[in-house]
Amino acid sequence: MQLKLNLIAAACGDNLGIGINGRLPWKLKDYGNEAIVCQSLQHVLATISKPDLCDIVENIWVIGGHAVYKAAMDHPNCSRIYLTYIKKDFECDAFFPSIPNNFIETSDNNIPSDIQEENGIQFLYKVYEKVSN
């Protein structure tokens, strides 16, 4: 089975801010604890190779920060980037890396393509797919 890496992030402003002081600069809904948390891409790949996981995990969702996003985008198994553009500026000291040229914008039928709003903050979902390694 070919393991896929997908990135998921929310970023604000022209410089794609993703964090401040090691935390998110905005409040998100709590979606539960259905995740295995790893500290690096190497740690993920080592963890996922364990016999109890390697046959059941098909997708890894990378949730940051900057260095982990960058390493994942450069990995040959990176498939997609799901990026939420927040239409409000927040103070940030960590930023989403530049999306490489071998990713193109695409659509996903499960992702709304128009501007969304929650708690008075507008945001837009974009999906990018890797076209070559």
PDB file of C-alpha atoms in Angstrom:
ATOM      1  CA  MET A   1       0.000   0.000   0.000  1.00  0.00           C
ATOM      2  CA  GLN A   2       1.333   3.449  -0.945  1.00  0.00           C
ATOM      3  CA  LEU A   3       1.288   5.697   2.119  1.00  0.00           C
ATOM      4  CA  LYS A   4       0.094   9.241   1.367  1.00  0.00           C
ATOM      5  CA  LEU A   5       1.127  12.403   3.176  1.00  0.00           C
ATOM      6  CA  ASN A   6      -1.417  15.233   3.183  1.00  0.00           C
ATOM      7  CA  LEU A   7      -0.852  18.632   4.733  1.00  0.00           C
ATOM      8  CA  ILE A   8      -3.624  20.549   6.419  1.00  0.00           C
ATOM      9  CA  ALA A   9      -3.164  24.113   7.629  1.00  0.00           C
ATOM     10  CA  ALA A  10      -4.881  27.407   8.251  1.00  0.00           C
ATOM     11  CA  ALA A  11      -2.944  30.567   7.469  1.00  0.00           C
ATOM     12  CA  CYS A  12      -3.638  34.291   7.611  1.00  0.00           C
ATOM     13  CA  GLY A  13      -2.400  37.376   5.818  1.00  0.00           C
ATOM     14  CA  ASP A  14      -0.223  37.745   2.757  1.00  0.00           C
ATOM     15  CA  ASN A  15       2.691  36.101   4.585  1.00  0.00           C
ATOM     16  CA  LEU A  16       0.597  33.017   5.528  1.00  0.00           C
ATOM     17  CA  GLY A  17       0.976  33.262   9.299  1.00  0.00           C
ATOM     18  CA  ILE A  18       0.295  29.976  11.119  1.00  0.00           C
ATOM     19  CA  GLY A  19       1.319  30.589  14.720  1.00  0.00           C
ATOM     20  CA  ILE A  20       2.616  32.798  17.497  1.00  0.00           C
ATOM     21  CA  ASN A  21       4.602  31.752  20.549  1.00  0.00           C
ATOM     22  CA  GLY A  22       4.144  28.071  19.686  1.00  0.00           C
ATOM     23  CA  ARG A  23       0.342  28.312  19.524  1.00  0.00           C
ATOM     24  CA  LEU A  24      -2.367  29.026  16.968  1.00  0.00           C
ATOM     25  CA  PRO A  25      -3.207  32.744  16.768  1.00  0.00           C
ATOM     26  CA  TRP A  26      -6.961  31.983  16.619  1.00  0.00           C
ATOM     27  CA  LYS A  27      -9.412  29.698  18.397  1.00  0.00           C
ATOM     28  CA  LEU A  28     -10.665  26.613  16.575  1.00  0.00           C
ATOM     29  CA  LYS A  29     -13.382  24.134  17.405  1.00  0.00           C
ATOM     30  CA  ASP A  30     -12.245  21.090  19.389  1.00  0.00           C
ATOM     31  CA  TYR A  31     -12.452  18.076  17.104  1.00  0.00           C
ATOM     32  CA  GLY A  32     -11.388  15.408  19.597  1.00  0.00           C
ATOM     33  CA  ASN A  33      -8.292  13.307  20.073  1.00  0.00           C
ATOM     34  CA  GLU A  34      -8.347  10.844  17.173  1.00  0.00           C
ATOM     35  CA  ALA A  35      -4.689  11.413  16.295  1.00  0.00           C
ATOM     36  CA  ILE A  36      -1.228  10.024  16.853  1.00  0.00           C
ATOM     37  CA  VAL A  37       1.009  13.019  17.538  1.00  0.00           C
ATOM     38  CA  CYS A  38       4.635  12.911  16.366  1.00  0.00           C
ATOM     39  CA  GLN A  39       7.345  15.560  16.634  1.00  0.00           C
ATOM     40  CA  SER A  40       8.919  15.205  13.179  1.00  0.00           C
ATOM     41  CA  LEU A  41       8.353  13.584   9.812  1.00  0.00           C
ATOM     42  CA  GLN A  42      11.020  10.989  10.686  1.00  0.00           C
ATOM     43  CA  HIS A  43       9.131  10.167  13.901  1.00  0.00           C
ATOM     44  CA  VAL A  44       5.901   9.745  11.897  1.00  0.00           C
ATOM     45  CA  LEU A  45       7.479   7.356   9.406  1.00  0.00           C
ATOM     46  CA  ALA A  46       9.072   5.298  12.203  1.00  0.00           C
ATOM     47  CA  THR A  47       5.803   5.178  14.165  1.00  0.00           C
ATOM     48  CA  ILE A  48       3.709   4.225  11.156  1.00  0.00           C
ATOM     49  CA  SER A  49       6.043   1.358  10.226  1.00  0.00           C
ATOM     50  CA  LYS A  50       5.094  -0.549  13.405  1.00  0.00           C
ATOM     51  CA  PRO A  51       3.178  -3.784  12.653  1.00  0.00           C
ATOM     52  CA  ASP A  52      -0.021  -2.686  14.416  1.00  0.00           C
ATOM     53  CA  LEU A  53      -0.261   0.452  12.228  1.00  0.00           C
ATOM     54  CA  CYS A  54       1.433  -0.186   8.889  1.00  0.00           C
ATOM     55  CA  ASP A  55      -1.422  -2.272   7.475  1.00  0.00           C
ATOM     56  CA  ILE A  56      -4.262   0.033   8.521  1.00  0.00           C
ATOM     57  CA  VAL A  57      -2.977   3.584   7.958  1.00  0.00           C
ATOM     58  CA  GLU A  58      -3.284   4.877   4.394  1.00  0.00           C
ATOM     59  CA  ASN A  59      -3.020   8.635   4.963  1.00  0.00           C
ATOM     60  CA  ILE A  60      -0.909  10.774   7.249  1.00  0.00           C
ATOM     61  CA  TRP A  61      -2.263  14.257   7.971  1.00  0.00           C
ATOM     62  CA  VAL A  62       0.567  16.684   8.696  1.00  0.00           C
ATOM     63  CA  ILE A  63      -0.579  19.551  10.936  1.00  0.00           C
ATOM     64  CA  GLY A  64       2.620  21.574  11.239  1.00  0.00           C
ATOM     65  CA  GLY A  65       4.599  23.582  12.065  1.00  0.00           C
ATOM     66  CA  HIS A  66       6.772  25.224   9.444  1.00  0.00           C
ATOM     67  CA  ALA A  67       9.689  22.728   9.405  1.00  0.00           C
ATOM     68  CA  VAL A  68       7.395  19.688   9.405  1.00  0.00           C
ATOM     69  CA  TYR A  69       5.270  21.183   6.599  1.00  0.00           C
ATOM     70  CA  LYS A  70       8.411  21.869   4.550  1.00  0.00           C
ATOM     71  CA  ALA A  71       9.795  18.347   5.074  1.00  0.00           C
ATOM     72  CA  ALA A  72       6.432  16.810   4.153  1.00  0.00           C
ATOM     73  CA  MET A  73       6.095  18.888   0.955  1.00  0.00           C
ATOM     74  CA  ASP A  74       9.548  17.703  -0.128  1.00  0.00           C
ATOM     75  CA  HIS A  75       8.755  14.025   0.609  1.00  0.00           C
ATOM     76  CA  PRO A  76       7.974  11.863  -2.459  1.00  0.00           C
ATOM     77  CA  ASN A  77       4.754  10.546  -0.848  1.00  0.00           C
ATOM     78  CA  CYS A  78       3.292  14.004  -0.307  1.00  0.00           C
ATOM     79  CA  SER A  79       0.014  14.064  -2.194  1.00  0.00           C
ATOM     80  CA  ARG A  80      -2.094  17.104  -1.278  1.00  0.00           C
ATOM     81  CA  ILE A  81      -2.112  20.351   0.649  1.00  0.00           C
ATOM     82  CA  TYR A  82      -5.391  21.494   2.208  1.00  0.00           C
ATOM     83  CA  LEU A  83      -4.882  25.162   3.050  1.00  0.00           C
ATOM     84  CA  THR A  84      -7.452  27.418   4.680  1.00  0.00           C
ATOM     85  CA  TYR A  85      -6.848  31.087   3.892  1.00  0.00           C
ATOM     86  CA  ILE A  86      -8.150  33.136   6.825  1.00  0.00           C
ATOM     87  CA  LYS A  87      -9.354  36.551   5.641  1.00  0.00           C
ATOM     88  CA  LYS A  88      -8.256  38.371   8.808  1.00  0.00           C
ATOM     89  CA  ASP A  89      -4.812  39.389  10.004  1.00  0.00           C
ATOM     90  CA  PHE A  90      -3.445  37.976  13.249  1.00  0.00           C
ATOM     91  CA  GLU A  91      -0.042  38.597  14.793  1.00  0.00           C
ATOM     92  CA  CYS A  92       2.216  35.666  13.859  1.00  0.00           C
ATOM     93  CA  ASP A  93       5.838  34.631  14.266  1.00  0.00           C
ATOM     94  CA  ALA A  94       5.576  31.322  12.341  1.00  0.00           C
ATOM     95  CA  PHE A  95       4.598  31.032   8.688  1.00  0.00           C
ATOM     96  CA  PHE A  96       3.488  28.393   6.194  1.00  0.00           C
ATOM     97  CA  PRO A  97       6.289  27.613   3.715  1.00  0.00           C
ATOM     98  CA  SER A  98       6.021  28.508   0.034  1.00  0.00           C
ATOM     99  CA  ILE A  99       4.084  25.931  -1.942  1.00  0.00           C
ATOM    100  CA  PRO A 100       6.447  24.292  -4.458  1.00  0.00           C
ATOM    101  CA  ASN A 101       5.785  24.681  -8.188  1.00  0.00           C
ATOM    102  CA  ASN A 102       5.009  20.970  -8.564  1.00  0.00           C
ATOM    103  CA  PHE A 103       1.694  21.490  -6.719  1.00  0.00           C
ATOM    104  CA  ILE A 104      -1.312  22.808  -8.619  1.00  0.00           C
ATOM    105  CA  GLU A 105      -4.643  24.034  -7.331  1.00  0.00           C
ATOM    106  CA  THR A 106      -7.365  21.417  -7.685  1.00  0.00           C
ATOM    107  CA  SER A 107     -10.843  20.773  -6.349  1.00  0.00           C
ATOM    108  CA  ASP A 108     -12.224  18.317  -3.820  1.00  0.00           C
ATOM    109  CA  ASN A 109     -15.943  17.568  -3.836  1.00  0.00           C
ATOM    110  CA  ASN A 110     -15.889  17.418  -0.022  1.00  0.00           C
ATOM    111  CA  ILE A 111     -14.470  20.943   0.315  1.00  0.00           C
ATOM    112  CA  PRO A 112     -16.611  24.076  -0.241  1.00  0.00           C
ATOM    113  CA  SER A 113     -15.154  26.335  -2.938  1.00  0.00           C
ATOM    114  CA  ASP A 114     -16.798  29.590  -1.856  1.00  0.00           C
ATOM    115  CA  ILE A 115     -15.944  31.916   1.039  1.00  0.00           C
ATOM    116  CA  GLN A 116     -17.063  30.564   4.415  1.00  0.00           C
ATOM    117  CA  GLU A 117     -17.663  32.507   7.635  1.00  0.00           C
ATOM    118  CA  GLU A 118     -17.557  31.504  11.287  1.00  0.00           C
ATOM    119  CA  ASN A 119     -17.673  33.815  14.303  1.00  0.00           C
ATOM    120  CA  GLY A 120     -17.408  36.835  12.007  1.00  0.00           C
ATOM    121  CA  ILE A 121     -14.200  35.595  10.356  1.00  0.00           C
ATOM    122  CA  GLN A 122     -14.212  34.794   6.654  1.00  0.00           C
ATOM    123  CA  PHE A 123     -12.036  32.038   5.222  1.00  0.00           C
ATOM    124  CA  LEU A 124     -11.509  30.166   1.970  1.00  0.00           C
ATOM    125  CA  TYR A 125     -10.441  26.549   1.466  1.00  0.00           C
ATOM    126  CA  LYS A 126      -7.902  25.701  -1.248  1.00  0.00           C
ATOM    127  CA  VAL A 127      -6.601  22.274  -2.243  1.00  0.00           C
ATOM    128  CA  TYR A 128      -3.271  21.725  -4.016  1.00  0.00           C
ATOM    129  CA  GLU A 129      -2.196  18.429  -5.558  1.00  0.00           C
ATOM    130  CA  LYS A 130       1.320  17.306  -6.393  1.00  0.00           C
ATOM    131  CA  VAL A 131       1.704  16.729 -10.128  1.00  0.00           C
ATOM    132  CA  SER A 132       5.281  15.372 -10.114  1.00  0.00           C
ATOM    133  CA  ASN A 133       8.095  14.466  -7.731  1.00  0.00           C
TER     134      ASN A 133
END
